[in-house]
XYZ file of C-alpha atoms in Angstrom:
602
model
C -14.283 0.720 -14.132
C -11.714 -2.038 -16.160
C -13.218 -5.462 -16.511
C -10.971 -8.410 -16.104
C -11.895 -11.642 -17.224
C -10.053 -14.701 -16.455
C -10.678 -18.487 -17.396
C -8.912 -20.266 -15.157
C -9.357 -23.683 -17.322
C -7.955 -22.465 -20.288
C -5.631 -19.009 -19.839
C -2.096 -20.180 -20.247
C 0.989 -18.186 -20.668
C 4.547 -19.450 -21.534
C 7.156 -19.894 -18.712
C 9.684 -16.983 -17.534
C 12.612 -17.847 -19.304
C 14.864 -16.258 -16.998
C 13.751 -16.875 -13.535
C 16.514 -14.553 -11.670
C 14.801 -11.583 -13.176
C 11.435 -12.764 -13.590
C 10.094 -10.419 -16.640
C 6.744 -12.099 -18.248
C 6.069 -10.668 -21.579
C 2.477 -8.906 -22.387
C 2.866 -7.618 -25.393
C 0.439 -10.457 -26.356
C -3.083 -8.357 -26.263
C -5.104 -11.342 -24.718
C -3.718 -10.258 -21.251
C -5.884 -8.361 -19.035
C -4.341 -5.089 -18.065
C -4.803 -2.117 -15.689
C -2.832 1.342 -15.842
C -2.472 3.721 -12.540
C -0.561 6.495 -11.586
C 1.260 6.720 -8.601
C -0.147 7.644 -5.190
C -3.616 7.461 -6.444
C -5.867 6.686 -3.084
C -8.299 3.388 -3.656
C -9.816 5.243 -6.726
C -8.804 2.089 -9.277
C -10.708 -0.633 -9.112
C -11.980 -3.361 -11.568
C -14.323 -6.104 -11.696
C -13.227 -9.218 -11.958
C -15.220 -12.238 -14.265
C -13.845 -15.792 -13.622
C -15.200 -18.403 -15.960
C -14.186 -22.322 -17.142
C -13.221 -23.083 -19.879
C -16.964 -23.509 -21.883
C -17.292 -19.955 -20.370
C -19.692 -20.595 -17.911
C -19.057 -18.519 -14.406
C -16.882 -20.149 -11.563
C -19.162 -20.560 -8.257
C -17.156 -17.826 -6.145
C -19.461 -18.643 -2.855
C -17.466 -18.714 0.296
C -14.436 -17.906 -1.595
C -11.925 -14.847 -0.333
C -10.245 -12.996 -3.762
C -6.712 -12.100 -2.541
C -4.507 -9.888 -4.610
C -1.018 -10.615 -4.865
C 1.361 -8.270 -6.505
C 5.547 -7.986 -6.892
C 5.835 -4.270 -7.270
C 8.103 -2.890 -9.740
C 11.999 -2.695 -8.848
C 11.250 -6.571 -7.387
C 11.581 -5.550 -3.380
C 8.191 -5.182 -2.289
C 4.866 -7.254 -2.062
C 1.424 -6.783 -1.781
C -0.878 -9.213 -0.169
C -4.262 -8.339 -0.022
C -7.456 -9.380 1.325
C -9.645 -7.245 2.658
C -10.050 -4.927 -0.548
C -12.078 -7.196 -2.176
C -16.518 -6.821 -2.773
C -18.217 -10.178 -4.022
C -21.055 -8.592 -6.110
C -22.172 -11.819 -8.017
C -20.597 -14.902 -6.379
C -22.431 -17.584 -7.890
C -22.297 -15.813 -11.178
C -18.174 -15.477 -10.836
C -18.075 -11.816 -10.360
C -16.370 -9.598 -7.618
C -14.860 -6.199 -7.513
C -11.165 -5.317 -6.181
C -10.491 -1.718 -4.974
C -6.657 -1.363 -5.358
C -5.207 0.405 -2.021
C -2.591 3.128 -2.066
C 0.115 0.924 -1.339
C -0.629 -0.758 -4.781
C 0.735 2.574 -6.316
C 3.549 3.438 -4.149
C 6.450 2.619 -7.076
C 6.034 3.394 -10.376
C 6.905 0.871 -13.245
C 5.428 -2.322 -14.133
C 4.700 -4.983 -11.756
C 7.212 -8.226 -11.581
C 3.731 -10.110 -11.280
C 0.499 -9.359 -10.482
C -2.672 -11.784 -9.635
C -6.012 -12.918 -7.900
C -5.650 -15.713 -5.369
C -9.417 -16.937 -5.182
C -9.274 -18.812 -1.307
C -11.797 -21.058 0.553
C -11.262 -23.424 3.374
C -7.449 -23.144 3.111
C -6.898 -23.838 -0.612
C -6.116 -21.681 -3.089
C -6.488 -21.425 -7.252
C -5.468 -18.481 -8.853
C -5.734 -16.159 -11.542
C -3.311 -16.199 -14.689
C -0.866 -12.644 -13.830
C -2.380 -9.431 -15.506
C -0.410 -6.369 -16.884
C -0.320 -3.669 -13.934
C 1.554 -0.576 -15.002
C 1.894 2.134 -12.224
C 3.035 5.853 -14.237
C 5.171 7.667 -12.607
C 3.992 11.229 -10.738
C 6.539 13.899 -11.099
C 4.240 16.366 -9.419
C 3.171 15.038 -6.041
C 5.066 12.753 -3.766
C 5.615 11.418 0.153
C 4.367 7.769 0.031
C 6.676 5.547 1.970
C 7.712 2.336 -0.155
C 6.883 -0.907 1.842
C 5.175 -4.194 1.954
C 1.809 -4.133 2.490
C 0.623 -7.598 4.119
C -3.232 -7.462 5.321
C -3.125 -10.502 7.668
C -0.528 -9.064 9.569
C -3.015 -5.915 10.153
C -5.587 -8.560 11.013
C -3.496 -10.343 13.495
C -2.060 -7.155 15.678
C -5.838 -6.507 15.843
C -5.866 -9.737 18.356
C -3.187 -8.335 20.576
C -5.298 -6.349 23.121
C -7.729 -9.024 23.094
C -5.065 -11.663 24.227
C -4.159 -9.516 27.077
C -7.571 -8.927 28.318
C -8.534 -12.623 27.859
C -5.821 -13.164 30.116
C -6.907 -10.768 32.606
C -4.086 -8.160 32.263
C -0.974 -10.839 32.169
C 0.972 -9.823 29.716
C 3.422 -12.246 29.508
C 0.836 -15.319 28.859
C -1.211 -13.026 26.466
C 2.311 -12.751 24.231
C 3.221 -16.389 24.455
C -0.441 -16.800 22.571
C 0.205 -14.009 20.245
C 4.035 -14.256 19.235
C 2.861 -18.098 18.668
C 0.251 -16.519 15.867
C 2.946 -14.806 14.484
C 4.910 -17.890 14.294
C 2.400 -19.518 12.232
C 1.486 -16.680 10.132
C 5.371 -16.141 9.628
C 5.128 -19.811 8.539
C 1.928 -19.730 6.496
C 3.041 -16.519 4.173
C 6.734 -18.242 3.672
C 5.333 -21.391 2.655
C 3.477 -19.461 -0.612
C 5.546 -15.999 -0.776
C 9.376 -15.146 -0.134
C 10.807 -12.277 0.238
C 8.637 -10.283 2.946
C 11.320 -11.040 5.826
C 12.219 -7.272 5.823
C 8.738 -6.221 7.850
C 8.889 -9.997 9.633
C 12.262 -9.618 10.657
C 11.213 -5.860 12.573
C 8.350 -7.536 13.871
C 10.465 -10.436 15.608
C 12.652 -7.420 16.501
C 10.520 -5.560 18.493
C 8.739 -8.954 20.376
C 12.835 -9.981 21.229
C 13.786 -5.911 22.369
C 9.960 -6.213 24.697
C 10.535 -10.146 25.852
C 14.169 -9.244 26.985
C 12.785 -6.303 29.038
C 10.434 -7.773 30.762
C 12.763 -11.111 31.628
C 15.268 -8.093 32.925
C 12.853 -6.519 34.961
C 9.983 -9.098 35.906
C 7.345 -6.125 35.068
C 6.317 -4.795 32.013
C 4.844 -1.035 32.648
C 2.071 0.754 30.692
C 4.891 2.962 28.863
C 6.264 -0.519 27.591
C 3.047 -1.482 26.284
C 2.145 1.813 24.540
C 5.879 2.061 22.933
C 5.178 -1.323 21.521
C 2.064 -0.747 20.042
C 3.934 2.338 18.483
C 6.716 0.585 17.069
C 4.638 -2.390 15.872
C 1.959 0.225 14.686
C 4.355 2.227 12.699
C 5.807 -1.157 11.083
C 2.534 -1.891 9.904
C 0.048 1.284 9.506
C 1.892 4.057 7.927
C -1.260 5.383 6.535
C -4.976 5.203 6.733
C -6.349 2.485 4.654
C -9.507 3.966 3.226
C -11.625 2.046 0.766
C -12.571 4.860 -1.640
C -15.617 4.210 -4.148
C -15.827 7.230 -6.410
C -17.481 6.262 -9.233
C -20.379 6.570 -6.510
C -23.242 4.871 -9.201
C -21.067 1.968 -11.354
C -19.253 1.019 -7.268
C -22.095 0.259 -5.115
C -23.146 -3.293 -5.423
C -26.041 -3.919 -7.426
C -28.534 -4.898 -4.890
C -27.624 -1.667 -2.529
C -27.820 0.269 -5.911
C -31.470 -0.768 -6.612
C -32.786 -0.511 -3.184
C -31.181 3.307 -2.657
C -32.694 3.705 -6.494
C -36.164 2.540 -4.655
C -35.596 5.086 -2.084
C -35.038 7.837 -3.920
C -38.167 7.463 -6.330
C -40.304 7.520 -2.667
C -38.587 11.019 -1.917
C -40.980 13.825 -2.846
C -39.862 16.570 -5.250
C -41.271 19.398 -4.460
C -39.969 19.729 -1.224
C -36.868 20.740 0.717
C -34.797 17.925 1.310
C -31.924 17.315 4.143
C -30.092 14.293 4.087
C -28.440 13.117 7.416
C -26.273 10.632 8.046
C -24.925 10.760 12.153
C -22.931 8.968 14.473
C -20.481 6.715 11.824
C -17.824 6.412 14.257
C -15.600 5.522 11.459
C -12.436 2.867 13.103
C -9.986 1.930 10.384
C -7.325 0.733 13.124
C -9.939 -0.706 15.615
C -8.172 -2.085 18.763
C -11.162 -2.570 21.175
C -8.606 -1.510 23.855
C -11.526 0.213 26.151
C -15.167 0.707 26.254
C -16.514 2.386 23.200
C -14.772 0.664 20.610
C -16.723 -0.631 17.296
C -15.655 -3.587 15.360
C -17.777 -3.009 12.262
C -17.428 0.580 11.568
C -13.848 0.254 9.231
C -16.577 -0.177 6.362
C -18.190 3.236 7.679
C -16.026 4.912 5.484
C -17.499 3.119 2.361
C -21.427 3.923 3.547
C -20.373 6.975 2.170
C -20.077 5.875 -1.357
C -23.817 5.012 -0.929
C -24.766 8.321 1.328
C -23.362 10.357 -1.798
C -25.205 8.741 -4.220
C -28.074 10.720 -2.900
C -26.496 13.735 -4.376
C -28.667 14.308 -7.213
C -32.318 14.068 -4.870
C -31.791 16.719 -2.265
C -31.328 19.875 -1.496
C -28.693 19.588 1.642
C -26.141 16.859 2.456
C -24.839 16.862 6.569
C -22.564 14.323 8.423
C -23.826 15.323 11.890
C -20.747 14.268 14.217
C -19.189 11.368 14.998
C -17.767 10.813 12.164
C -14.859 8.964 13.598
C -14.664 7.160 16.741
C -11.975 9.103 18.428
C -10.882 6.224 20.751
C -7.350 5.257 18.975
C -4.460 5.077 20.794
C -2.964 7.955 18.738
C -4.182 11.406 17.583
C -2.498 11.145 14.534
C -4.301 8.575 13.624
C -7.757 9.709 14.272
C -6.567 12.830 12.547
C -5.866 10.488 9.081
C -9.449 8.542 9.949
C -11.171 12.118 10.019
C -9.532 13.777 6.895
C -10.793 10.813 5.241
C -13.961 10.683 6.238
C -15.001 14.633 5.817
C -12.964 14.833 2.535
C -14.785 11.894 1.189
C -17.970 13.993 1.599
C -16.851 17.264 1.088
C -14.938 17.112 -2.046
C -17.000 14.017 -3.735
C -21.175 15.498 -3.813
C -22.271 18.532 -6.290
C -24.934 19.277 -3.366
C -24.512 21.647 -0.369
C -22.651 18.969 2.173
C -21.636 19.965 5.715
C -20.284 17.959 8.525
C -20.358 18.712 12.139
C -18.625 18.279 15.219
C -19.365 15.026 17.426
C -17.724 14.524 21.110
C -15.988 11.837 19.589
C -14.316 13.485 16.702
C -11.295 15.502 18.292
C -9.832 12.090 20.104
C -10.761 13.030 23.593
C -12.569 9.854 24.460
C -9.035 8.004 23.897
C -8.465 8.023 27.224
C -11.201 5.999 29.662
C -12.924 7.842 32.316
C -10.036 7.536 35.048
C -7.002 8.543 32.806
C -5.968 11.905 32.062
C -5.525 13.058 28.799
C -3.521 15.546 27.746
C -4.079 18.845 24.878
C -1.318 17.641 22.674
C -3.233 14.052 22.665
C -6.533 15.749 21.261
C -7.392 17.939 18.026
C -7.455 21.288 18.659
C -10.428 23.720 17.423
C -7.964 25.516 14.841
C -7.267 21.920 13.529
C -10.843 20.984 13.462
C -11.643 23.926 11.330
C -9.074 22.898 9.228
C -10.059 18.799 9.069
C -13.409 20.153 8.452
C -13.237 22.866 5.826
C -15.334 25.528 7.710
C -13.084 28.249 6.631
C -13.352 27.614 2.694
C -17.189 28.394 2.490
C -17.810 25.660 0.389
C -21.418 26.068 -0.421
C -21.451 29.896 0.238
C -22.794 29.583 3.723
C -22.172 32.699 6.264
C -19.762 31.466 9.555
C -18.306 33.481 12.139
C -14.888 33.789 11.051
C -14.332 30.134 9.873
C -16.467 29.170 12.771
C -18.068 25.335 13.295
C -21.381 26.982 13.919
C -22.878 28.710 10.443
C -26.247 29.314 8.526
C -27.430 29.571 5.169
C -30.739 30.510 3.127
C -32.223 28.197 -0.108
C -34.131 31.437 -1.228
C -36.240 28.857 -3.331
C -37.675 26.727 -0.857
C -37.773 29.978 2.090
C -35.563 28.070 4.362
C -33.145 29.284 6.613
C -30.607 26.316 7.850
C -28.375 26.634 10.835
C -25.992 24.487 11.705
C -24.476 24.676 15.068
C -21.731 23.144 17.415
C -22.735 21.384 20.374
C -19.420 21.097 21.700
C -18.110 24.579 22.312
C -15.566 24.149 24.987
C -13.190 26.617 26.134
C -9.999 25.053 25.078
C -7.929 27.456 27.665
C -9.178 26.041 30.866
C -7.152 23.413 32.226
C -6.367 22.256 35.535
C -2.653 22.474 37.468
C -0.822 19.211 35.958
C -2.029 20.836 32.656
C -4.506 18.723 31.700
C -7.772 20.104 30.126
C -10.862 21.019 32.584
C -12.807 19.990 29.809
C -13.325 18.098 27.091
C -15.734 17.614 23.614
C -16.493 14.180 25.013
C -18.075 14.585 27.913
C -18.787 18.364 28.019
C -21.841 19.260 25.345
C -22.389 22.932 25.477
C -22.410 26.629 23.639
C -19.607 29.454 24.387
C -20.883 32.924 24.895
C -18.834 33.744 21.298
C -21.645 31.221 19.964
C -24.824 31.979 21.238
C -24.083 35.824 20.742
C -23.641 35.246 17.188
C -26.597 32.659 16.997
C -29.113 35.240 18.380
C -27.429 38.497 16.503
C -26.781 37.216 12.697
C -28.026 33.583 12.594
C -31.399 34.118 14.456
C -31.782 37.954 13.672
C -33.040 39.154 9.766
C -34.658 36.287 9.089
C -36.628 36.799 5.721
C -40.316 37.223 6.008
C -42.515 33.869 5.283
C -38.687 31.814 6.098
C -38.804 28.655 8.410
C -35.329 27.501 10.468
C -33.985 24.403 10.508
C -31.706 23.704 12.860
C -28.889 20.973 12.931
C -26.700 19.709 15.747
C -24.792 16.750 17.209
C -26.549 16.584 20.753
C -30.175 16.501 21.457
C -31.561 19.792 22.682
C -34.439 18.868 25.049
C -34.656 20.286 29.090
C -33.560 17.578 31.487
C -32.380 15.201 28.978
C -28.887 13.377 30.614
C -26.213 11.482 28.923
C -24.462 8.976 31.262
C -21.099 10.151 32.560
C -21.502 13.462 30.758
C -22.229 17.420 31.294
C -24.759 19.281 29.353
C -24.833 23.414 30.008
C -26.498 26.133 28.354
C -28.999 24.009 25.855
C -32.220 25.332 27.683
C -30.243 29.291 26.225
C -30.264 28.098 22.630
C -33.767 26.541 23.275
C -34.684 29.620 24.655
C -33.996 31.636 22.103
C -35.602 29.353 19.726
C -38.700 29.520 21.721
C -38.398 33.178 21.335
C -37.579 33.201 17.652
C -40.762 30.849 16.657
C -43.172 33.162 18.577
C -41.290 36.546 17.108
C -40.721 37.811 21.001
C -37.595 38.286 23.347
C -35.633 36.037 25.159
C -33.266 37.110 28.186
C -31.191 33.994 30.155
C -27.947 33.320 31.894
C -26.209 29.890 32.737
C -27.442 28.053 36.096
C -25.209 27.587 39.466
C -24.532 24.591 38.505
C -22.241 25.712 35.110
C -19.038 25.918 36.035
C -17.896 29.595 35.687
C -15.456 28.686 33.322
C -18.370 27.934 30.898
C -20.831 30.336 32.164
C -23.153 32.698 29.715
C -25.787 34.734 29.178
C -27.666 36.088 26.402
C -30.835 38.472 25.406
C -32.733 39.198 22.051
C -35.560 40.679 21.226
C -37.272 39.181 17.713
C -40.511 41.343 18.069
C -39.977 43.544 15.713
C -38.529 40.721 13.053
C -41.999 38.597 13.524
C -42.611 35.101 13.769
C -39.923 32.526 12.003
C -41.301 29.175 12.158
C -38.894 26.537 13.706
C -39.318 23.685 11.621
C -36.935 21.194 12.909
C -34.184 20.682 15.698
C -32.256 17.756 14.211
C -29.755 15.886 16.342
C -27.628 12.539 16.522
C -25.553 11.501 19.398
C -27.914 9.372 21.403
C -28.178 6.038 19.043
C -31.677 5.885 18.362
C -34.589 7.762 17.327
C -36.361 10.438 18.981
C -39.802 12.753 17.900
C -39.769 15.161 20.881
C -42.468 17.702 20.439
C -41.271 21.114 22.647
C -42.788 24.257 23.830
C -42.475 25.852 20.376
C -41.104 23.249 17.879
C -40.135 19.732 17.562
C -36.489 18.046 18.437
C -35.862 14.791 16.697
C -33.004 12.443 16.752
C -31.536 9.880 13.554
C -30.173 6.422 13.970
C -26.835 6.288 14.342
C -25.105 4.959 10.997
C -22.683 2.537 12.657
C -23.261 -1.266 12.589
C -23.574 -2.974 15.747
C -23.960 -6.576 14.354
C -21.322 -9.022 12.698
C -24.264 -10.659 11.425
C -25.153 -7.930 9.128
C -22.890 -8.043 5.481
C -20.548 -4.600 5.557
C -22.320 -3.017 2.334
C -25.906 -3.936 2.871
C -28.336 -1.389 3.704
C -29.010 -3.008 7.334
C -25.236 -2.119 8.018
C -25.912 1.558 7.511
C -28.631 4.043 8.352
C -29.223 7.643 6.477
C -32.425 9.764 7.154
C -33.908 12.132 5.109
C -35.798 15.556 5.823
C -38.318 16.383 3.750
C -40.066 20.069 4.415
C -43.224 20.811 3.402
C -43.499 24.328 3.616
C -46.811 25.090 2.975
C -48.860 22.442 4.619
C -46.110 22.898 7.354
C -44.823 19.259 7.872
C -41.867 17.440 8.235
C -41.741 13.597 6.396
C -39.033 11.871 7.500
C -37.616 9.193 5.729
C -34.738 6.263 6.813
C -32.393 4.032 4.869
C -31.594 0.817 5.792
C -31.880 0.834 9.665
C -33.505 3.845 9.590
C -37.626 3.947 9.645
C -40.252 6.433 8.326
C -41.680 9.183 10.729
C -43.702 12.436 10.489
C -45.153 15.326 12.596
C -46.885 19.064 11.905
C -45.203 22.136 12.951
């Protein structure tokens, strides 16, 4: 990672000569300087050192570092400040993780800076070199200016309009008078970003005039809005991405996951789970279910890899996003990011599962109908979620969600299964679907017959199953609003799988026939496999649930609740490790952050 340091007492620099073309010279090899290729995603960052002049460290408390950058070919601008991680603020230090958009043209930057801001004032850096090289190979980002406090500020719009109980029209006066000012604010300090301003004041004019035509201004007005406004402003997702996993994480998080890690025990078999993220990088809080602090979900990651190197197994376990954005392309982006992020940056086995909230379907509130082109299809989930690439040699049923794999070494046999097997065929006249992943938890006969056949069947003498799902498998356990069929099968079989016997079953009355099953196996003549664990997310909090034949337990769900809690602390994030002891037959559990300790026998 490049370190930048800048005295802001003494660092001078000659004036631009020509101030049409604005071209500062830094051949001069006392200049800070960062290099980049274009379209790299959030990888660059550096860390920033601001001193006076006697070299002692500028007091950065309270202070915001924005970048400001004049990207080459002097049309667009860069204003940034939410990319920014204080790390030593009395001590002068912070860290900067460039965005995408900072790479979008390549050529060196007109002028590039850090604005350090506090209570409405402003000093700032002296400019550093950035050079963006050009990439011949891969293309497809969209020049444009890339302003964050206009992103901040078309956050506010549903909340006007619900603080104003549903009246539109006094809910924009409030908001298009924000604009105003932030129009104002960013003119006073920085010209040219009237391009994106002037289709902003476009699109309030086109929706004002309509509803001064009309007197009403209907849902399909809203939602086209949002689009157009949305499509100004997010073109992409705008993922913070830390992947130098060890030199990123700040200091104090680094030491206390260090800390953690030492506790771990070596000798065992070790699962680490981190559920329920519900990862929001366009939150809009525009209907129950929405999480304001879960954009830096995305960057618990950077901690939940750095794990890698002390266990055995690494498993998002649903929920990864929050599925509640107005658009399924966006969740789509949100998810990519989030499962490629794990997927592609640990040397460990990683998996991630299927949540109810991961294919969009909760988008639309209880009383709305929702449509199949507005959710992610299972042949796109597959995709988003890499279960046809066998990426740590696991055995799946034709690129199927559900799978299972055996660490020979420690005589384990995980299986990881998909609690949300809906029959995507089944809809209802107006073509909407009869069910959905967010409020119908269940297994498909396809499932459970290869569960009990290959996953449950040839289990290796002296092995022990873990098991690993998004909902909690326990008989008469409810969720609110929601439908869960055929769990007592599965649990069934496991019953019947622990004690080396049969199992025969079929779906209650009460399954709709649409998702009715039934199933029958006969483990006799395999033997006894212990079931060492049922391990589950979903429900927010933590569960030990001793069954008939094995235990369930739940993890803490990894999204932060609190505005109180700083975004890269470890009480903004919760990960839980498994730890099998094979012999002695026990299961240590222990949590990160939010997370606690627990144990039981099996």
């Amino acid at each position: 990672m490049e370190v930048m340091t800048f005295n802001i007492d003494n660092d001078r620099r000659n004036l631009v000569d020509d101030k049409q073309n604005f071209n500062i010279d830094f051949h001069d090899s006392k200049y800070n300087w960062l290099q980049a290729r274009q379209y790299e995603e959030s990888m660059r960052q550096v860390e920033v050192h601001v001193v006076h002049g006697n070299g002692s460290p500028v007091d950065l408390t309270g202070m915001n570092p924005v970048f400001e950058g004049w990207l080459p070919e002097g049309v667009y601008r860069i204003i940034d400040a939410k990319h920014s991680v204080m790390i030593d603020a009395q001590n002068g230090i912070f860290r900067f993780d460039f965005p995408a958009p900072a790479f979008q043209i390549a050529g060196s930057y007109k002028q590039a800076f850090f604005r350090l801001m506090k209570d409405g004032m402003s000093v700032t850096t002296l400019e550093f070199s950035l050079e963006v090289l050009a990439d011949k190979v891969i293309s497809g980002l969209v020049p444009s200016d890339y302003i964050t406090p206009f992103e901040d500020l078309y956050d506010k719009l549903q909340d006007y309009i619900t603080k104003a109980n549903g009246d539109f029209n006094t809910a924009m006066v409030q908001w298009k008078k924000d604009v105003a000012n932030l129009i104002t604010e960013l003119n006073a300090g920085v010209s040219g970003i009237n391009l994106t301003i002037t289709e902003i004041k476009s699109q309030l004019s086109a929706l004002e005039d309509k509803i001064k035509a009309d007197n009403l201004v209907t849902k399909a007005d809203l939602d086209a809005f949002i689009k157009q406004i949305s499509d100004v402003l997010f073109d992409v997702v705008n993922v913070d991405d830390d992947t130098d996993i060890g030199e990123s994480l700040p200091i104090n998080l680094k030491n206390q996951l260090d800390d953690f890690k030492a506790k771990l025990p070596k000798d065992q078999f070790k699962i680490a789970i981190i559920s329920d993220a519900h990862y929001e990088d366009r939150y809009r809080n525009t209907i129950w279910g929405s999480y304001p602090y879960t954009k830096d979900a995305y960057k618990h990651l950077t901690a939940f890899n750095y794990l890698q190197d002390s266990v055995d197994v690494m498993i998002a376990n649903g929920d990864n996003v929050n599925g509640l954005d107005s658009s399924v392309k966006n969740t789509k982006q949100e998810l990519s990011a989030y499962n490629e992020k794990l997927l592609t940056g640990v040397n460990t086995d990683r998996y991630a599962l299927v949540g109810n909230h991961d294919d969009g379907s909760p988008s639309k509130s209880y009383n709305q109908a929702i449509m199949p082109a507005e959710i992610i299809s299972n042949d796109e989930l597959e995709k988003l979620f890499h279960t046809h690439d066998l990426i740590n040699g696991e055995v799946r049923n034709d690129g199927s969600m559900y799978f299972y794999k055996d660490y020979d070494k420690s005589k384990i046999r995980l299986v990881g299964i998909y609690t949300e097997d809906i029959p995507e065929t089944a809809v209802n006249d107006d073509g909407t679907p009869k069910f959905t992943r967010w409020l119908y938890h269940t297994y498909g006969q396809a499932q459970l017959d290869w569960l009990s056949k290959v996953a449950f069947s040839s289990i290796p003498a002296d092995y022990q199953v873990v098991v690993v799902g998004h909902a909690p498998l326990y008989y008469g356990w409810t969720d609110t609003g929601a439908h869960q069929y055929n769990f007592e099968l599965l649990k069934g079989l496991l019953d019947a799988v622990d004690v080396g016997n049969s199992f025969s079953g079929s779906s209650g009355t009460d399954v709709p026939n649409e998702l009715k099953v039934s199933v029958s196996a006969d483990y006799s003549e395999q033997g006894p496999r212990s079931v060492a664990a049922f391990i589950a997310g979903h429900v927010h909090r933590e569960l030990t649930v001793p069954l008939d034949r094995f235990t369930m337990t739940t993890v803490l769900n990894d999204c932060n609740y609190s505005a109180n809690v700083a975004a890269n602390s470890a009480q903004s994030m919760a990960f839980t490790v498994y730890c099998f002891d094979t012999a002695k037959r026990t299961a240590s559990i222990y949590g990160f952050g939010r997370a606690t300790d627990r144990k039981y026998s099996y």
